Amino acid sequence: MHSDVIVVGGGLMGCSVAYRLAKDGARVTVLERSIPGAEASSAAAGILGPTVESFDDAFALQLGRRSRELHAELAEELEEYFAIDVGFRRCGVLKIALDEQELEALERQAESLRVQGVRCDRWSAEELARREPNCNPEALGALTMAEDAQVEPKKLLSAIALGAEHEGVTFRTGATVRSIHVEGGRARGVKSGSETLPADAVVVAAGSWSTLIPGLPFDSETIYPVRGQMITTQTRPPLFRRIVFGAGGYIVTRPDGRVLCGSTMERVGFQRGITFGGMADVIGKATRIAPALREAAIDSHWSSFRPGTPDGLPLVGESRIEGLFMASGHYRNGILLAPLTAELIAAAMSGAPDSREALALSPKRFEEPNA
């Protein structure tokens, strides 16, 4: 069957792009080598926190804030049409300081955010103890960003995939893409197994594995894997009302008391697994934020790969090979930037003039000169 668009990768990024394109009337096929969301999408914490992640980069902050608001709209849409609560909750983010140097850094962060129009508040140690009593009592203060939010990635992925299927998207699992099929300088589909699947355009949204696909005009270091290890536990009542960053880590509390603690950032190639060192790192950071977790039982632990890039920004848009689009390299912000990425890909395919975002994220900035 001929598709208008083939999307390579069935994680949240690929499903979001497919859903958006199908709503525009495109015939879309999603190819996934395992099962949708088996990799980073299901392993992520679901933090929608551009103000804490990107406060020192005005452009990245702008991207994140815009996509966060698209998440809010998307959550309402999915609730209305499919009765699925994806866990979107504007809980806010809290960043604590555990020494004087960190306290000074919080003040600089607050000033930077205010200049960019972000609402944030500084808390004294006393106010922190009153509002979030499970925080480390030795904390000297905190910075709060009330607009940031969280979402449950597994629920969001399920809802997006359901929405995509409702819009006519075809999903093929167990489909390993061997190469991009190019004719006359244009992407005409992909080769999967022993067959060639034809399409008018191809979107590569394969996360850390994207540049391993033969036929892409990038070297293997353009998008590389960064392993992250995480731990979950349960507390009653819920540990925190907000997402809490501190000590180089973070804690995400779900309303039902689930607690996610993360995360390592390891350049170890595609080496999977949980390590003693990784778990010690996550546990050490989490218990510095919330000493009460020393008594908590570990429910589960896992690792996955984030797709990093040399400049920290994703590759979104058309490559120099006509009809070949990239939607990958989102590193720690894949969940956050999925709705915006889908919008940018849809705009690029429609022939709309390049926006500032599209130009800055263009995959062409990394393509090999002889591509």
CSV table of C-alpha atoms in Angstrom, one decimal, residues 14-361:
chain,number,residue,atom,x,y,z
A,14,GLY,CA,6.4,9.3,16.0
A,15,CYS,CA,2.8,8.8,17.1
A,16,SER,CA,2.4,12.5,17.7
A,17,VAL,CA,3.7,13.3,14.2
A,18,ALA,CA,1.4,10.6,12.7
A,19,TYR,CA,-1.6,11.9,14.6
A,20,ARG,CA,-1.1,15.5,13.5
A,21,LEU,CA,-0.5,14.6,9.9
A,22,ALA,CA,-3.5,12.3,9.7
A,23,LYS,CA,-5.7,15.0,11.1
A,24,ASP,CA,-4.6,17.0,8.1
A,25,GLY,CA,-5.8,14.3,5.8
A,26,ALA,CA,-2.5,12.4,5.1
A,27,ARG,CA,-2.4,8.6,4.7
A,28,VAL,CA,0.2,7.7,7.3
A,29,THR,CA,2.0,4.4,8.2
A,30,VAL,CA,4.0,4.1,11.4
A,31,LEU,CA,6.8,1.5,11.4
A,32,GLU,CA,8.0,0.3,14.8
A,33,ARG,CA,10.6,-2.4,15.2
A,34,SER,CA,9.2,-3.6,18.6
A,35,ILE,CA,6.0,-2.3,20.1
A,36,PRO,CA,5.0,1.4,20.3
A,37,GLY,CA,6.6,3.2,23.2
A,38,ALA,CA,8.9,0.4,24.2
A,39,GLU,CA,11.9,2.7,24.6
A,40,ALA,CA,12.3,6.2,26.0
A,41,SER,CA,8.6,7.2,25.8
A,42,SER,CA,7.5,4.7,28.4
A,43,ALA,CA,10.6,5.2,30.6
A,44,ALA,CA,10.4,9.0,30.9
A,45,ALA,CA,9.2,10.9,34.0
A,46,GLY,CA,6.9,13.1,32.0
A,47,ILE,CA,8.2,16.5,33.3
A,48,LEU,CA,6.9,19.5,31.3
A,49,GLY,CA,9.4,21.9,32.9
A,50,PRO,CA,11.0,24.2,30.4
A,51,THR,CA,11.6,26.9,33.1
A,52,VAL,CA,13.8,24.6,35.1
A,53,GLU,CA,15.5,22.8,32.2
A,54,SER,CA,16.1,25.7,29.8
A,55,PHE,CA,16.0,28.9,31.8
A,56,ASP,CA,19.5,30.0,30.6
A,57,ASP,CA,18.6,29.5,26.9
A,58,ALA,CA,16.0,32.0,25.7
A,59,PHE,CA,15.2,30.1,22.5
A,60,ALA,CA,15.0,26.7,24.2
A,61,LEU,CA,12.8,28.2,26.9
A,62,GLN,CA,10.5,29.7,24.3
A,63,LEU,CA,10.2,26.3,22.5
A,64,GLY,CA,9.4,24.5,25.8
A,65,ARG,CA,6.8,27.0,27.0
A,66,ARG,CA,5.0,26.9,23.7
A,67,SER,CA,5.0,23.1,23.6
A,68,ARG,CA,3.9,22.9,27.2
A,69,GLU,CA,0.8,24.9,26.3
A,70,LEU,CA,0.2,22.6,23.3
A,71,HIS,CA,0.2,19.8,25.8
A,72,ALA,CA,-2.6,21.5,27.8
A,73,GLU,CA,-4.7,21.7,24.6
A,74,LEU,CA,-3.9,18.2,23.6
A,75,ALA,CA,-4.8,16.8,27.0
A,76,GLU,CA,-8.3,18.4,26.7
A,77,GLU,CA,-8.7,17.1,23.2
A,78,LEU,CA,-7.8,13.5,24.1
A,79,GLU,CA,-10.1,13.7,27.2
A,80,GLU,CA,-13.0,15.0,25.1
A,81,TYR,CA,-12.7,12.6,22.2
A,82,PHE,CA,-11.4,9.4,23.8
A,83,ALA,CA,-12.2,9.9,27.5
A,84,ILE,CA,-8.5,9.3,28.4
A,85,ASP,CA,-6.9,11.3,31.2
A,86,VAL,CA,-3.3,11.5,30.2
A,87,GLY,CA,-2.3,12.9,33.7
A,88,PHE,CA,-1.6,16.5,32.6
A,89,ARG,CA,-1.4,18.4,35.8
A,90,ARG,CA,0.0,22.0,36.2
A,91,CYS,CA,1.6,21.1,39.5
A,92,GLY,CA,4.5,23.5,39.2
A,93,VAL,CA,8.2,22.9,39.7
A,94,LEU,CA,10.3,23.6,42.8
A,95,LYS,CA,14.1,23.9,42.8
A,96,ILE,CA,15.8,23.8,46.1
A,97,ALA,CA,19.2,25.1,47.2
A,98,LEU,CA,21.3,23.1,49.7
A,99,ASP,CA,24.2,25.5,50.1
A,100,GLU,CA,25.0,29.2,49.6
A,101,GLN,CA,26.4,28.7,46.1
A,102,GLU,CA,23.2,27.0,45.0
A,103,LEU,CA,21.2,29.8,46.7
A,104,GLU,CA,23.0,32.4,44.6
A,105,ALA,CA,22.4,30.4,41.5
A,106,LEU,CA,18.7,30.3,42.2
A,107,GLU,CA,18.6,34.1,42.4
A,108,ARG,CA,20.3,34.3,39.1
A,109,GLN,CA,17.9,31.8,37.6
A,110,ALA,CA,14.9,33.8,39.0
A,111,GLU,CA,16.3,37.0,37.5
A,112,SER,CA,16.8,35.3,34.1
A,113,LEU,CA,13.2,33.9,34.1
A,114,ARG,CA,11.6,37.2,35.1
A,115,VAL,CA,13.4,39.0,32.2
A,116,GLN,CA,11.8,36.5,29.9
A,117,GLY,CA,8.3,37.0,31.4
A,118,VAL,CA,8.2,33.8,33.4
A,119,ARG,CA,6.3,33.9,36.7
A,120,CYS,CA,8.4,32.6,39.5
A,121,ASP,CA,8.8,33.0,43.3
A,122,ARG,CA,11.6,32.7,45.8
A,123,TRP,CA,10.9,30.9,49.0
A,124,SER,CA,12.8,31.2,52.2
A,125,ALA,CA,13.8,28.1,54.2
A,126,GLU,CA,10.9,28.6,56.5
A,127,GLU,CA,8.3,28.9,53.7
A,128,LEU,CA,9.8,25.8,52.0
A,129,ALA,CA,9.5,23.8,55.2
A,130,ARG,CA,5.8,24.9,55.6
A,131,ARG,CA,4.7,24.3,52.0
A,132,GLU,CA,6.7,21.1,51.2
A,133,PRO,CA,7.6,19.7,54.6
A,134,ASN,CA,9.2,16.5,53.1
A,135,CYS,CA,12.0,18.6,51.6
A,136,ASN,CA,15.4,18.4,53.2
A,137,PRO,CA,15.3,20.5,56.4
A,138,GLU,CA,18.8,21.7,55.6
A,139,ALA,CA,17.7,23.4,52.4
A,140,LEU,CA,18.4,27.2,52.5
A,141,GLY,CA,15.5,28.2,50.1
A,142,ALA,CA,13.8,27.4,46.9
A,143,LEU,CA,12.6,28.8,43.6
A,144,THR,CA,9.1,27.9,42.4
A,145,MET,CA,7.7,28.0,38.8
A,146,ALA,CA,4.0,27.5,39.0
A,147,GLU,CA,3.3,27.2,35.2
A,148,ASP,CA,5.2,24.0,34.7
A,149,ALA,CA,3.4,20.7,34.6
A,150,GLN,CA,3.6,16.9,34.4
A,151,VAL,CA,2.0,14.2,32.3
A,152,GLU,CA,2.0,10.4,32.4
A,153,PRO,CA,3.9,9.3,29.3
A,154,LYS,CA,2.4,5.8,29.1
A,155,LYS,CA,-1.1,7.2,29.2
A,156,LEU,CA,-0.3,10.0,26.8
A,157,LEU,CA,1.3,7.5,24.3
A,158,SER,CA,-1.8,5.2,24.5
A,159,ALA,CA,-4.1,8.1,23.9
A,160,ILE,CA,-2.1,9.5,21.0
A,161,ALA,CA,-1.8,6.1,19.4
A,162,LEU,CA,-5.6,5.6,19.8
A,163,GLY,CA,-6.2,9.0,18.2
A,164,ALA,CA,-3.9,8.2,15.4
A,165,GLU,CA,-5.6,4.9,14.6
A,166,HIS,CA,-9.0,6.8,14.8
A,167,GLU,CA,-7.7,9.2,12.1
A,168,GLY,CA,-6.7,6.2,9.9
A,169,VAL,CA,-3.0,5.7,10.7
A,170,THR,CA,-1.7,2.2,10.0
A,171,PHE,CA,0.7,0.7,12.5
A,172,ARG,CA,3.2,-2.0,11.6
A,173,THR,CA,5.1,-3.5,14.5
A,174,GLY,CA,8.1,-5.8,14.1
A,175,ALA,CA,9.2,-3.6,11.1
A,176,THR,CA,12.9,-3.0,11.1
A,177,VAL,CA,13.9,-0.3,8.5
A,178,ARG,CA,17.0,-1.4,6.6
A,179,SER,CA,17.4,1.9,4.7
A,180,ILE,CA,15.7,4.9,3.2
A,181,HIS,CA,14.6,4.3,-0.4
A,182,VAL,CA,15.8,7.3,-2.4
A,183,GLU,CA,15.2,7.8,-6.1
A,184,GLY,CA,16.2,10.9,-8.1
A,185,GLY,CA,17.4,12.6,-5.0
A,186,ARG,CA,14.1,12.2,-3.2
A,187,ALA,CA,12.9,9.9,-0.4
A,188,ARG,CA,10.4,7.5,-2.0
A,189,GLY,CA,9.8,5.2,1.0
A,190,VAL,CA,11.8,2.7,3.0
A,191,LYS,CA,13.2,-0.7,2.7
A,192,SER,CA,12.0,-3.0,5.5
A,193,GLY,CA,12.8,-6.7,5.5
A,194,SER,CA,12.6,-7.9,2.0
A,195,GLU,CA,10.1,-5.3,0.7
A,196,THR,CA,10.2,-1.7,-0.3
A,197,LEU,CA,7.4,0.4,1.2
A,198,PRO,CA,6.5,3.3,-1.0
A,199,ALA,CA,5.6,6.8,0.3
A,200,ASP,CA,5.7,10.4,-0.8
A,201,ALA,CA,7.6,11.4,2.3
A,202,VAL,CA,9.5,9.8,5.2
A,203,VAL,CA,9.8,11.1,8.8
A,204,VAL,CA,12.5,9.5,11.0
A,205,ALA,CA,11.5,9.6,14.6
A,206,ALA,CA,13.5,6.7,15.9
A,207,GLY,CA,15.1,8.4,18.9
A,208,SER,CA,18.6,7.4,19.7
A,209,TRP,CA,18.6,4.9,16.8
A,210,SER,CA,17.8,7.5,14.2
A,211,THR,CA,21.2,8.0,12.6
A,212,LEU,CA,21.9,4.2,12.5
A,213,ILE,CA,19.4,3.9,9.7
A,214,PRO,CA,21.4,3.6,6.4
A,215,GLY,CA,20.7,6.3,3.9
A,216,LEU,CA,20.5,9.3,6.3
A,217,PRO,CA,22.9,12.2,5.5
A,218,PHE,CA,24.3,12.3,9.1
A,219,ASP,CA,27.2,10.6,10.9
A,220,SER,CA,26.5,8.4,13.9
A,221,GLU,CA,27.4,11.1,16.4
A,222,THR,CA,24.8,13.6,15.2
A,223,ILE,CA,22.3,11.7,17.4
A,224,TYR,CA,23.8,9.6,20.2
A,225,PRO,CA,22.3,7.6,23.1
A,226,VAL,CA,22.5,8.9,26.7
A,227,ARG,CA,21.5,6.2,29.2
A,228,GLY,CA,19.3,7.3,32.1
A,229,GLN,CA,18.5,5.1,35.1
A,230,MET,CA,15.5,5.7,37.3
A,231,ILE,CA,13.8,4.4,40.4
A,232,THR,CA,10.2,4.4,41.6
A,233,THR,CA,8.6,4.0,45.0
A,234,GLN,CA,5.3,4.7,46.8
A,235,THR,CA,4.5,7.0,49.7
A,236,ARG,CA,1.3,7.7,51.6
A,237,PRO,CA,0.3,10.5,51.6
A,238,PRO,CA,2.0,11.7,48.4
A,239,LEU,CA,5.5,12.9,49.1
A,240,PHE,CA,5.3,16.3,47.3
A,241,ARG,CA,2.7,18.5,45.6
A,242,ARG,CA,5.2,19.8,43.1
A,243,ILE,CA,8.0,18.3,41.0
A,244,VAL,CA,11.2,18.9,43.0
A,245,PHE,CA,14.7,19.5,41.6
A,246,GLY,CA,17.8,19.6,43.7
A,247,ALA,CA,21.2,17.9,44.4
A,248,GLY,CA,21.5,17.3,40.7
A,249,GLY,CA,18.4,15.1,40.5
A,250,TYR,CA,14.6,15.3,40.6
A,251,ILE,CA,11.6,13.7,42.2
A,252,VAL,CA,8.2,13.5,40.4
A,253,THR,CA,5.2,12.7,42.6
A,254,ARG,CA,2.0,11.4,41.1
A,255,PRO,CA,-1.3,12.2,42.8
A,256,ASP,CA,-1.8,8.6,43.9
A,257,GLY,CA,1.6,8.6,45.8
A,258,ARG,CA,3.8,7.0,43.1
A,259,VAL,CA,7.3,8.6,43.3
A,260,LEU,CA,9.7,8.7,40.4
A,261,CYS,CA,13.4,9.5,41.1
A,262,GLY,CA,15.9,10.3,38.4
A,263,SER,CA,18.1,10.3,36.6
A,264,THR,CA,21.6,9.4,35.5
A,265,MET,CA,23.0,10.8,32.2
A,266,GLU,CA,25.6,8.3,30.9
A,267,ARG,CA,27.4,8.2,27.6
A,268,VAL,CA,27.9,4.4,27.4
A,269,GLY,CA,26.7,3.8,23.9
A,270,PHE,CA,23.8,1.4,23.6
A,271,GLN,CA,24.7,-0.5,26.7
A,272,ARG,CA,21.5,-1.3,28.6
A,273,GLY,CA,21.1,-2.2,32.2
A,274,ILE,CA,21.0,-1.0,35.8
A,275,THR,CA,24.3,-0.5,37.5
A,276,PHE,CA,25.2,-0.3,41.2
A,277,GLY,CA,26.8,3.1,40.5
A,278,GLY,CA,23.7,4.4,38.7
A,279,MET,CA,21.4,3.3,41.4
A,280,ALA,CA,23.7,4.8,44.1
A,281,ASP,CA,23.7,8.1,42.2
A,282,VAL,CA,19.9,8.3,41.9
A,283,ILE,CA,19.3,7.2,45.5
A,284,GLY,CA,21.9,9.6,46.8
A,285,LYS,CA,20.3,12.6,45.0
A,286,ALA,CA,16.7,11.6,45.8
A,287,THR,CA,17.5,11.2,49.5
A,288,ARG,CA,19.3,14.5,49.6
A,289,ILE,CA,16.1,16.1,48.3
A,290,ALA,CA,13.8,14.1,50.6
A,291,PRO,CA,15.6,12.3,53.5
A,292,ALA,CA,12.4,10.4,54.3
A,293,LEU,CA,13.0,8.3,51.2
A,294,ARG,CA,15.7,6.4,53.0
A,295,GLU,CA,13.0,4.3,54.6
A,296,ALA,CA,11.1,3.8,51.3
A,297,ALA,CA,11.0,0.5,49.5
A,298,ILE,CA,12.1,0.4,45.8
A,299,ASP,CA,9.2,-0.6,43.7
A,300,SER,CA,10.9,-0.7,40.3
A,301,HIS,CA,13.9,0.5,38.4
A,302,TRP,CA,14.9,0.7,34.7
A,303,SER,CA,17.1,2.4,32.2
A,304,SER,CA,16.5,3.8,28.7
A,305,PHE,CA,18.3,6.0,26.2
A,306,ARG,CA,17.8,9.7,25.5
A,307,PRO,CA,18.8,10.9,22.0
A,308,GLY,CA,21.4,13.6,22.5
A,309,THR,CA,22.8,16.0,19.9
A,310,PRO,CA,26.0,18.1,19.8
A,311,ASP,CA,24.2,21.4,20.3
A,312,GLY,CA,21.5,20.2,22.7
A,313,LEU,CA,18.7,21.0,20.2
A,314,PRO,CA,16.6,18.4,18.3
A,315,LEU,CA,16.6,17.8,14.5
A,316,VAL,CA,13.2,18.8,13.2
A,317,GLY,CA,12.3,19.4,9.6
A,318,GLU,CA,13.3,18.4,6.1
A,319,SER,CA,16.8,17.2,5.3
A,320,ARG,CA,18.7,18.0,2.1
A,321,ILE,CA,17.2,14.8,0.7
A,322,GLU,CA,13.8,16.1,-0.5
A,323,GLY,CA,10.9,14.3,1.2
A,324,LEU,CA,13.1,13.0,4.1
A,325,PHE,CA,12.2,14.7,7.4
A,326,MET,CA,13.7,14.3,10.9
A,327,ALA,CA,11.9,14.4,14.2
A,328,SER,CA,14.6,13.3,16.7
A,329,GLY,CA,17.4,14.3,19.0
A,330,HIS,CA,15.2,15.8,21.7
A,331,TYR,CA,17.5,14.6,24.6
A,332,ARG,CA,15.8,15.2,28.0
A,333,ASN,CA,12.8,17.0,26.4
A,334,GLY,CA,11.2,14.5,24.1
A,335,ILE,CA,7.9,14.3,26.0
A,336,LEU,CA,7.8,18.1,26.4
A,337,LEU,CA,8.5,18.9,22.8
A,338,ALA,CA,6.4,16.2,21.1
A,339,PRO,CA,3.4,18.4,20.3
A,340,LEU,CA,5.5,21.3,19.0
A,341,THR,CA,7.6,18.9,16.9
A,342,ALA,CA,4.4,17.5,15.3
A,343,GLU,CA,3.3,21.0,14.5
A,344,LEU,CA,6.6,21.9,12.9
A,345,ILE,CA,6.7,18.8,10.8
A,346,ALA,CA,3.1,19.4,9.6
A,347,ALA,CA,4.0,23.0,8.7
A,348,ALA,CA,7.1,21.9,6.8
A,349,MET,CA,5.1,19.3,4.8
A,350,SER,CA,2.4,21.9,4.0
A,351,GLY,CA,5.0,24.1,2.3
A,352,ALA,CA,4.5,26.9,4.9
A,353,PRO,CA,7.4,29.5,5.1
A,354,ASP,CA,10.0,28.5,7.6
A,355,SER,CA,9.5,29.9,11.0
A,356,ARG,CA,12.3,31.0,13.3
A,357,GLU,CA,11.9,27.7,15.2
A,358,ALA,CA,12.0,25.7,11.9
A,359,LEU,CA,15.2,27.4,10.8
A,360,ALA,CA,17.0,26.9,14.1
A,361,LEU,CA,16.1,23.2,14.4
